[in-house]
XYZ file of C-alpha atoms in Angstrom:
554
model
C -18.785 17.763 35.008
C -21.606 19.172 33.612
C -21.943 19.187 29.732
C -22.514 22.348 27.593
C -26.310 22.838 26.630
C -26.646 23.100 23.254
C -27.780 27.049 23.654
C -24.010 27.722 25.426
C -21.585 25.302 23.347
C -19.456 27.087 21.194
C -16.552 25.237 18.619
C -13.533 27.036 18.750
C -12.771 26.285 15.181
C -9.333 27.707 14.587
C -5.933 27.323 17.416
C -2.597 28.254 17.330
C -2.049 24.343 16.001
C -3.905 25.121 13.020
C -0.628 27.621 12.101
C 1.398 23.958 11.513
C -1.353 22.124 10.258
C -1.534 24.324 7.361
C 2.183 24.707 6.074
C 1.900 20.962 6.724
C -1.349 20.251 4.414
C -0.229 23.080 2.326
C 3.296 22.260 1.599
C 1.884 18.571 0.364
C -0.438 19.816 -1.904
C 2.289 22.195 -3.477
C 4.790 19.167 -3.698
C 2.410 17.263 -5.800
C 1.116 20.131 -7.891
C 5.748 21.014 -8.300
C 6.073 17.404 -9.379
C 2.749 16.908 -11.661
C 3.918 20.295 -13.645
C 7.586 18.992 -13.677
C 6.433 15.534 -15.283
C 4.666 17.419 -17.965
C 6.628 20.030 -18.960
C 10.044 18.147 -18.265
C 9.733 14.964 -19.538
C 6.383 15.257 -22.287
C 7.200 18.742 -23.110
C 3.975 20.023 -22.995
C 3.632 23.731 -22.823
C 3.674 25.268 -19.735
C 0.548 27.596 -20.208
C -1.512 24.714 -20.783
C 0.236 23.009 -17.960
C -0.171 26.206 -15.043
C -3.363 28.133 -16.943
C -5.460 25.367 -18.143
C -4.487 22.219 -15.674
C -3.580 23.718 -12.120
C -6.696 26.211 -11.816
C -9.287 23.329 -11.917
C -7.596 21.168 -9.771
C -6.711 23.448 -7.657
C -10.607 24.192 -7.330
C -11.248 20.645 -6.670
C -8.879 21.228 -3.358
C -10.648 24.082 -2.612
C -14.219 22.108 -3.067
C -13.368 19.528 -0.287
C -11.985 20.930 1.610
C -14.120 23.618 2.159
C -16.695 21.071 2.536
C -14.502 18.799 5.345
C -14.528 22.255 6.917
C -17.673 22.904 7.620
C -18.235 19.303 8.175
C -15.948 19.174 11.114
C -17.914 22.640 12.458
C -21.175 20.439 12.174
C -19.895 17.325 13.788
C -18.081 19.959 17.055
C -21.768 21.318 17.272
C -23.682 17.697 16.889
C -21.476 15.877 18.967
C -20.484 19.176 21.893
C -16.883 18.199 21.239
C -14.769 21.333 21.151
C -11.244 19.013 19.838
C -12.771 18.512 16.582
C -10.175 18.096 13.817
C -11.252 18.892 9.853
C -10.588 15.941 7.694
C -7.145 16.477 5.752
C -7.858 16.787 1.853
C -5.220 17.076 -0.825
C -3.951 15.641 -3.930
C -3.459 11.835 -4.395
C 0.022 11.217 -5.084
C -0.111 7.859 -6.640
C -3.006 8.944 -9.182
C -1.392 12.346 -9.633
C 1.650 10.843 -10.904
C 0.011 8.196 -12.625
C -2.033 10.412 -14.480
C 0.762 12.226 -15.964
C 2.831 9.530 -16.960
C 0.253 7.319 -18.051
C -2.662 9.657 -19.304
C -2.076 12.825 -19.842
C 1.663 12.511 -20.912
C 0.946 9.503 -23.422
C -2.264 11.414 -24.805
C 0.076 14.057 -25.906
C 2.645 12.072 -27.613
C 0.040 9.859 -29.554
C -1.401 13.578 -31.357
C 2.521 14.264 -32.353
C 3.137 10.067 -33.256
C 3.602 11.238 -36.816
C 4.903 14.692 -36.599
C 8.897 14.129 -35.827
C 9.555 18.261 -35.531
C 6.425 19.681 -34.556
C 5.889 23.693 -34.618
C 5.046 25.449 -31.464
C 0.986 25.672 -32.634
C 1.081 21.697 -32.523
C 2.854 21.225 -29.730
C -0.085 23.546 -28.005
C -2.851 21.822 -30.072
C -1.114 18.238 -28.782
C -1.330 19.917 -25.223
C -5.293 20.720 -25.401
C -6.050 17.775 -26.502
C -4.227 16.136 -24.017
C -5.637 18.790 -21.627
C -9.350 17.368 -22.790
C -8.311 13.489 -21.439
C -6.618 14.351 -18.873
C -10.150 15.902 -17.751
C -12.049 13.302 -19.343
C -10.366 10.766 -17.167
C -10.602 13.036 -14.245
C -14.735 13.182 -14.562
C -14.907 9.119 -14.973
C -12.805 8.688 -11.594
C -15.242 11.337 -9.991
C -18.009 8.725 -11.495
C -16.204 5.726 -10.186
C -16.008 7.508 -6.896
C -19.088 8.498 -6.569
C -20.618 4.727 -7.626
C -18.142 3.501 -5.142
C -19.290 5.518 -2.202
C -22.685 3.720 -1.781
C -20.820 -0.181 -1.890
C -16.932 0.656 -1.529
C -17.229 -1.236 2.078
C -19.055 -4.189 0.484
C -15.817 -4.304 -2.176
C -13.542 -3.712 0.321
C -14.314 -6.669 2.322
C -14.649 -9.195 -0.909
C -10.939 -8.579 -2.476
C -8.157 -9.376 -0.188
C -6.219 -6.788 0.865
C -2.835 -7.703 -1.123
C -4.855 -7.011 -3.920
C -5.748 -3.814 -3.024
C -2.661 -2.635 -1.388
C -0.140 -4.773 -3.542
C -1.498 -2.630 -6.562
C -0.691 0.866 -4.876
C 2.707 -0.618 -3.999
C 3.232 -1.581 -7.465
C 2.631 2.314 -8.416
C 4.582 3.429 -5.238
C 7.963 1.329 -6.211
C 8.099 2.348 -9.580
C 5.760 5.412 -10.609
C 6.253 7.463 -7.091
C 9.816 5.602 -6.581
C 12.093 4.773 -9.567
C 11.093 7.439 -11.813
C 11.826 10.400 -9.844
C 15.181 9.148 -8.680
C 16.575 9.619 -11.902
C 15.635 13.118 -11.208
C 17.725 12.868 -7.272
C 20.662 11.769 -9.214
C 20.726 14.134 -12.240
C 21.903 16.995 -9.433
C 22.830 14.484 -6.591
C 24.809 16.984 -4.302
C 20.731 18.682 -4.360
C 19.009 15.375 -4.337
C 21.165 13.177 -2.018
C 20.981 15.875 0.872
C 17.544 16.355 0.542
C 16.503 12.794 0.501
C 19.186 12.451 3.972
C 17.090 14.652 5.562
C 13.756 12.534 4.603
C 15.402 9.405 6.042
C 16.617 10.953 9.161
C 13.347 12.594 9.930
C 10.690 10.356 8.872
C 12.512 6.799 8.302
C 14.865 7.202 11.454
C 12.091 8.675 13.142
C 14.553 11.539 14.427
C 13.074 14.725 15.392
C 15.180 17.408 13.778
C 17.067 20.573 15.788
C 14.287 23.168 17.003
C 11.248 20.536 15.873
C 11.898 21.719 12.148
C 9.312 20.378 9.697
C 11.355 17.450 7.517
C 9.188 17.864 4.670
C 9.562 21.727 4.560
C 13.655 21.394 5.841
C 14.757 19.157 3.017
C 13.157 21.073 0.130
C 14.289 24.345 1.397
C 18.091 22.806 1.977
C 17.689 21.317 -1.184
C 16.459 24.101 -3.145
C 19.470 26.738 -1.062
C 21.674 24.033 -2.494
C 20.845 23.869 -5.979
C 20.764 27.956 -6.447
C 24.097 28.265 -4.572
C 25.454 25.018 -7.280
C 24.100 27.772 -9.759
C 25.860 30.822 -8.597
C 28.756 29.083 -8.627
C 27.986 28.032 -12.362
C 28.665 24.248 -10.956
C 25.745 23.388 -12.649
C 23.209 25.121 -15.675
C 20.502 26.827 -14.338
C 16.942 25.888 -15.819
C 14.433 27.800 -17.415
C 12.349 29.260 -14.915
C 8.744 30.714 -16.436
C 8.215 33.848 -14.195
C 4.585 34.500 -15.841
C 1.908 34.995 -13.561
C -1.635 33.743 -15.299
C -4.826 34.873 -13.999
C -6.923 32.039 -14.501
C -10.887 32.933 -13.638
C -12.869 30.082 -12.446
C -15.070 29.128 -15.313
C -16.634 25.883 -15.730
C -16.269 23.980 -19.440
C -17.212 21.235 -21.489
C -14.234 21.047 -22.598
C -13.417 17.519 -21.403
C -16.710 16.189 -23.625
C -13.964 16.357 -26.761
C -11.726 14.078 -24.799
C -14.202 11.207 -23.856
C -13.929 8.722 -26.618
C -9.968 8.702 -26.053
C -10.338 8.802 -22.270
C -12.016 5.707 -22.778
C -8.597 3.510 -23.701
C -7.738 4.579 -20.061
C -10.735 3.088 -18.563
C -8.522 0.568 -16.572
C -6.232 3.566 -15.299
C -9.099 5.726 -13.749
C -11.228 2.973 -12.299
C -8.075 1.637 -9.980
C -7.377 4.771 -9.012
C -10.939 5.942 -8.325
C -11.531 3.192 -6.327
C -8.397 2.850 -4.645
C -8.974 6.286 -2.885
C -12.441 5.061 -1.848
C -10.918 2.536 0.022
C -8.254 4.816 1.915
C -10.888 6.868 2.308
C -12.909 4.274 4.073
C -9.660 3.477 6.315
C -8.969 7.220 7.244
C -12.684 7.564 8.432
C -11.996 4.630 10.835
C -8.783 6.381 11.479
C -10.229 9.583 12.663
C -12.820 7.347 14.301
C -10.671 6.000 16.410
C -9.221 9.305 17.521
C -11.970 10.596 18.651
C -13.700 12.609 15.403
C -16.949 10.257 14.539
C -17.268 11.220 10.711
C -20.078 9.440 8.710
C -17.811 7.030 6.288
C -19.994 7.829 3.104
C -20.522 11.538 3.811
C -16.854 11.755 3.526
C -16.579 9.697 0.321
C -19.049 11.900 -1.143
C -17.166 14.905 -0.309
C -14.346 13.010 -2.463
C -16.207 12.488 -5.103
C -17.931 16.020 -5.878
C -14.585 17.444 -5.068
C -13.157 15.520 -8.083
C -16.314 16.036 -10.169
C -15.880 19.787 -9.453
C -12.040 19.812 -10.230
C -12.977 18.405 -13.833
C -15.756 20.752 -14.706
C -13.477 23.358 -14.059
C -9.984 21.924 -16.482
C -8.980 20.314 -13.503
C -7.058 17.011 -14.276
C -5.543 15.318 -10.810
C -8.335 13.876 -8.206
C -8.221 14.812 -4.650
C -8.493 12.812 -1.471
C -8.616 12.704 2.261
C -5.501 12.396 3.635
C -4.698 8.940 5.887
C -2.920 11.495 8.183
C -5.675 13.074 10.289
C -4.386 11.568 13.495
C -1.303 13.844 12.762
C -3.198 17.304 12.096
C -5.072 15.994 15.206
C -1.625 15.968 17.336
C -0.745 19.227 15.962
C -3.730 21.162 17.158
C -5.388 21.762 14.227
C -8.643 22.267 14.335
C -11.246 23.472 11.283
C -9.315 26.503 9.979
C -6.235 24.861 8.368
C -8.538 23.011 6.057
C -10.042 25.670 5.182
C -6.851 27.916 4.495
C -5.464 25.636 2.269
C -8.128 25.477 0.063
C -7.974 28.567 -0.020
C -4.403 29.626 -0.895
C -4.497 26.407 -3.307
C -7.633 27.352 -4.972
C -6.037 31.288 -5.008
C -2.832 29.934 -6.001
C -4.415 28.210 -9.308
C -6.742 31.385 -10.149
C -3.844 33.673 -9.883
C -0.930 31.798 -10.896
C 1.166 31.691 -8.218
C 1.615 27.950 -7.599
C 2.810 27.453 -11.202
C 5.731 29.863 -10.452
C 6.429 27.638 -7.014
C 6.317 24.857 -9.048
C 9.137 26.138 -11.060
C 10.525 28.016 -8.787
C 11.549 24.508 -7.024
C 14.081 22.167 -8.433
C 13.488 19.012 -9.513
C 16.166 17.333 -7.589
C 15.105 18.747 -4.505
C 11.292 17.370 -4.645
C 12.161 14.478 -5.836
C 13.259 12.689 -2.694
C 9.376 13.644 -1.017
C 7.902 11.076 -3.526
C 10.347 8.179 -2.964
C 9.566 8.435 0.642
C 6.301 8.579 -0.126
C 6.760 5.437 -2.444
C 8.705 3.425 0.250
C 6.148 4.160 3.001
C 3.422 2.824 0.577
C 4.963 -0.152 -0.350
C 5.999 -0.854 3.463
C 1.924 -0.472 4.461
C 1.234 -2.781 1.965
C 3.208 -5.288 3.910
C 2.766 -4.280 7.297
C -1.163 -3.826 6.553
C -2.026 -7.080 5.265
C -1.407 -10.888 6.831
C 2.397 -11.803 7.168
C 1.170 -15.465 5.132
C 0.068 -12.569 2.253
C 3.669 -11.696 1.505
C 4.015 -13.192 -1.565
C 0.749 -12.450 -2.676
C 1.436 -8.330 -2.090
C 4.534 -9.247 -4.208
C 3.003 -10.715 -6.945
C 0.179 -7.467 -6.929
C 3.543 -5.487 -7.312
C 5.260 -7.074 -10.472
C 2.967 -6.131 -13.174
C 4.130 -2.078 -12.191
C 7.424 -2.920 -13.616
C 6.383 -3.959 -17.519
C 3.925 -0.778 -17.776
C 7.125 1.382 -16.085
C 9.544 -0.073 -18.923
C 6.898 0.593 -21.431
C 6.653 4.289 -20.474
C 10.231 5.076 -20.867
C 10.913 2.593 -23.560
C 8.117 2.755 -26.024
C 8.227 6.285 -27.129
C 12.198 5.253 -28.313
C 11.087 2.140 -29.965
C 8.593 3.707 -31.418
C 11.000 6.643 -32.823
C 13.300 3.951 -34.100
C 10.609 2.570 -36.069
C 9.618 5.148 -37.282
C 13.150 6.100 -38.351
C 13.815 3.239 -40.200
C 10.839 3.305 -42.408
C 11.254 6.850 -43.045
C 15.294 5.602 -44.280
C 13.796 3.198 -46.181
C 11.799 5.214 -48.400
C 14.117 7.533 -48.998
C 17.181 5.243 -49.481
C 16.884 1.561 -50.242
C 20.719 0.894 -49.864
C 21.467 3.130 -46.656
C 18.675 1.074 -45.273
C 19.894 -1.906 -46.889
C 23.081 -1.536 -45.144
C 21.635 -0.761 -41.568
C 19.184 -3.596 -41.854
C 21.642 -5.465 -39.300
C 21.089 -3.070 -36.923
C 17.376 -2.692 -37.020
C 17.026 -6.307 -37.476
C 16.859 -6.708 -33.582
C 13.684 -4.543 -33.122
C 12.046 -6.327 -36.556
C 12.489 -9.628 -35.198
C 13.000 -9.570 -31.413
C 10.538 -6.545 -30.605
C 7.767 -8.532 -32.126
C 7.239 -11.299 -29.679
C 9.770 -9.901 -26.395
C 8.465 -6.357 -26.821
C 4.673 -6.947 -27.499
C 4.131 -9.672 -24.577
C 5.870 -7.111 -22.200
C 3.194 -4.272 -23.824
C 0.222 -6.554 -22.895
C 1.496 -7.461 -18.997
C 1.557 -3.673 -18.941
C -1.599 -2.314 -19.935
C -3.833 -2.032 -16.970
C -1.226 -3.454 -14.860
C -3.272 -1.882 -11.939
C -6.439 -4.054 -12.770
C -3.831 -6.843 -13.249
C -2.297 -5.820 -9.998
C -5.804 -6.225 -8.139
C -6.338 -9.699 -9.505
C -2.938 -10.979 -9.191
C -2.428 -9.992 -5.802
C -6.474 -11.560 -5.005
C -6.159 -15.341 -6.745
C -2.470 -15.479 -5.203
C -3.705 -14.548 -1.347
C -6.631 -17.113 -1.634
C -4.398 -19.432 -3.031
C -2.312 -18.811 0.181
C -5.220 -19.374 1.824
C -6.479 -22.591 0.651
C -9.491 -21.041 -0.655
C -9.306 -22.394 -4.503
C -12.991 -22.171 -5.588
C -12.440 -18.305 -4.496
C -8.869 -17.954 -6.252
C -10.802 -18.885 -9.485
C -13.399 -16.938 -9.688
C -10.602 -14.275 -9.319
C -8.851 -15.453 -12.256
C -12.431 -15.847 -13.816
C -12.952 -12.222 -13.386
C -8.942 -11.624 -14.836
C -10.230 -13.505 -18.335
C -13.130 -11.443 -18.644
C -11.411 -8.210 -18.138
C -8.372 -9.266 -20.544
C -11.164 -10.553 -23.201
C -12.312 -6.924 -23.758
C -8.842 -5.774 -22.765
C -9.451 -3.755 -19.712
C -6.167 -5.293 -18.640
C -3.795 -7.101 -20.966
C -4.441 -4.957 -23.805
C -2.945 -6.253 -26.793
C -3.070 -3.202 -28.577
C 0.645 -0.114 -28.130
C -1.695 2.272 -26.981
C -3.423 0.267 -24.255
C -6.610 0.930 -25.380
C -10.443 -1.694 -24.790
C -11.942 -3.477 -27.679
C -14.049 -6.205 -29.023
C -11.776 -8.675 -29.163
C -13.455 -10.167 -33.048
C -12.261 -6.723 -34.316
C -8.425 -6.772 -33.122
C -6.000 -8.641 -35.554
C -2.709 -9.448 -34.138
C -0.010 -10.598 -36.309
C 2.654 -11.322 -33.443
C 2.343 -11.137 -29.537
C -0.228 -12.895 -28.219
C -3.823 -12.668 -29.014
C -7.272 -11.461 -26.585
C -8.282 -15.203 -26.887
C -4.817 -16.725 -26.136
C -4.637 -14.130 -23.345
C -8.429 -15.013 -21.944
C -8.281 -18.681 -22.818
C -5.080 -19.049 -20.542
C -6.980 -17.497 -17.499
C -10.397 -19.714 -18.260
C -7.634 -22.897 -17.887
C -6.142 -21.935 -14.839
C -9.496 -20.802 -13.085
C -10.917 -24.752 -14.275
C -8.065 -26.540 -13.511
C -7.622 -24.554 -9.574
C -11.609 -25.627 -9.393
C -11.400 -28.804 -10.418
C -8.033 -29.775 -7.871
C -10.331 -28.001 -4.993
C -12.039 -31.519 -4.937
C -9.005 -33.209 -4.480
C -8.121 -35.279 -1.170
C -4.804 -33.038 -0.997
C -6.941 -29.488 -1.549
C -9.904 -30.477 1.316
C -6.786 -31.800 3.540
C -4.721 -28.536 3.210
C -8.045 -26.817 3.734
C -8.739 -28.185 6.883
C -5.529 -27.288 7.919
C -6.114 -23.750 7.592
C -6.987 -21.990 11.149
C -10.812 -20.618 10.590
């Protein structure tokens, strides 16, 4: 068979596939845009024009950015390469960083402006919300850095840390950020939430195709949502608040973000994880759509990241996008270039016109919910399945520092009230105070050492994650001298506390200027890694290290 000259070859850029590509691609970018605005304005209470006219439009521009770009990319590489099958790279939202930035930037940011204001009025709660608005994009624009560094060397990075470092840490967001926390939304309505999440485990667990090849994804929300309004009819359960304003958003670029850099700094060791965690998938779905046939140029799609986040902050955008790791699934759908391309479209629409802040409360809570423990669950299961069986323990170990930086998001903020409480009670009555004393007692003395030790595994528990997950695997693997320089690099990073932050808020330092009067201390902290990275070296000469060593296949 003859091939086309390059005169008579012509890419058929959009099929009939590219119909189900799109409500696929679509649907997940909605999903985590329904969820991000639920986390906000549910659980931080940050108003929901900031939320849908100052948040979504931006990052819904980022979507549009890349995939825009991965668009005409994939009409480039048809032309370049005479292969008519070409399939655009998938680009959305990142789940794991989309939730994590909500619950452990944005939302956070917000509280600390209102620490001291116990009733605020509505005019703080919005002035909270900006500023929370200006670190949210802050944070956004150092990921795009991050991401952008990362293209030119992300292979070379990949290949040094082991992967149960670098997939133990996503698993550690997965199980609790993507996982536990919105199950408690699945069970607040769980005739919704239960059904919905049934339908998940049939269709994508079970692996069960569903009567007339309905989407799962789409099927479940839709039951669940039917459901929930039909619970509400029936006045089985209260309805909530549902913000029918539609806000036309222009797209105008800002500064705004400049305000928020010196407090976007404290959450240094949130956006550098997360940055260069999607570098990696990135690198992995390249080989992925490598493999099925569509030869992409690994850093051209890393860039394409990386200005796509960069745009999505310049424009109040405050949620980073990434290729998607399913592109061999858009491929087996028939999509071609044109689904990419609609979805940034009706995403980047949706945000200037305000239409995908009225989905997102249009759909209930309960009902999304079960999308992003699947999504959890499949995470942590590739971070076993993806990595050496021997690793196990290592991927498990990359996992555990999730859990103290999950109790300190739900617990602090309480702790913190009481605290607060009790002060206030004691200056303005000595004996009602007097005579609660028992009862506060437990947070005076208890909180102190228990509360402030759990505070420090926390903070940058994804850096901790990486480095846990890295010393434990080469441990695993006989290769001590390695482990420690691991644990070398964990000393240096809690010194200046870019993980183990001794301070509530999480935030880096110069470890001369922190005074700690309980809890332990940036030296105590540091000096405890620089012992364990010595004393690993020092056994490596051992007869029983070089014998278990040698045992290890090369």
């Amino acid at each position: 068979m003859q091939a086309n000259s390059p005169s008579t070859f012509r890419y058929r850029w959009y099929a009939i596939g590219d119909l189900n590509a799109f409500f696929a691609l679509m649907f997940d970018n909605v999903a985590n845009l329904a969820l991000f605005g639920l986390l906000l304005t549910g659980i931080f209470k940050i108003p929901a024009e900031i939320v849908y006219a100052k948040m979504f439009p931006g990052t819904a521009i980022g979507v549009l950015i890349g995939d825009a770009i991965y668009t005409w990319m994939a009409v480039r590489l048809a032309k370049r390469t005479q292969n008519p099958n070409i399939t655009a790279m998938p680009l959305g939202l990142d789940s794991p960083s989309t939730v994590g930035i909500a619950l452990m930037v944005i939302g956070p940011a917000f509280l600390a402006v209102l620490r001291n204001t116990p009733n605020p009025t509505q005019q703080q709660m919005y002035d909270a919300g900006i500023v929370a608005w200006q670190v949210g994009m802050a944070t956004l624009f150092l990921i795009g850095i991050v991401k952008l560094v990362f293209s030119f060397f992300g292979d070379w990075v990949a290949r040094m840390v082991p992967e149960a470092g670098l997939l133990g840490s996503l698993a550690g967001v997965g199980i609790t950020f993507l996982a536990l926390v919105p199950l408690e939304h699945m069970f607040g309505l769980p005739i919704v939430g239960m059904i919905a999440f049934g339908i998940i485990l049939y269709a994508l667990v079970a692996r069960v195709k569903l009567p007339f090849n309905l989407p799962s994804v789409f099927l479940s929300v839709l039951i669940g949502a039917v459901l929930y309004y039909a619970l509400v009819a029936a006045k089985l359960v209260p309805a909530h608040t549902i913000d029918f304003t539609m806000r036309f958003t222009p797209p105008v670029p800002t500064l705004a973000f400049v305000a928020g850099f010196k407090t976007a700094l404290d959450y240094l060791p949130i956006a550098i994880p997360f940055g260069f965690l999607t570098v990696i998938g990135g690198i992995n779905v390249t080989a992925s759509a490598r493999l099925a046939g569509d030869a992409y140029k690994t850093r051209s799609i890393l860039l394409t990241e990386a200005v796509a986040t960069l745009g999505a902050a310049l424009f109040g955008g405050v949620a980073q996008s990434t290729p998607y790791i399913g592109h061999p699934a858009y491929k087996a759908m028939g999509g071609r270039a044109a689904y990419t391309l609609a979805t940034g479209i009706f995403i980047g629409l949706g945000g200037i016109f305000g239409y995908l802040g009225f989905m997102a409360e249009l759909i209930p809570a309960a009902a999304l919910a079960p999308i992003f423990i699947f999504v959890g669950l499949d995470i942590v299961e590739q971070s076993y399945h993806s990595t050496p069986k021997r690793h196990a323990t290592a991927v498990t170990m990359a996992i555990i520092p999730a859990i103290p930086a999950l109790v300190q998001m739900k617990l602090g903020p309480m702790i913190g009230d009481i605290e607060r409480f009790y002060e206030k009670l004691k200056g303005s009555s000595a004996e009602l105070a007097a005579s609660m004393h028992s009862s506060f007692a437990y947070f005076e003395r208890h909180y102190q050492e228990g509360w402030l030790a759990i505070n420090a595994v926390g903070n940058g528990f994804i850096l901790t994650a990486m480095i846990w997950g890295a010393f434990t695997a080469k441990l695993i693997d006989r290769q001590f001298r390695q482990a420690s320089v691991f644990i070398m690099i964990g000393a240096l990073f809690s010194f200046f506390g870019l993980m183990h932050s001794v301070q509530i808020g999480g935030g880096m330092y110069l470890p001369w200027r922190v005074t700690t009067t309980a809890g332990p201390s940036p030296y105590a902290i540091t000096g405890a890694y620089v012992i364990l990275a010595a004393l690993l070296y020092a056994l490596s000469y051992t007869k029983g290290a070089k014998d278990a060593a040698a045992e290890m296949p090369s």
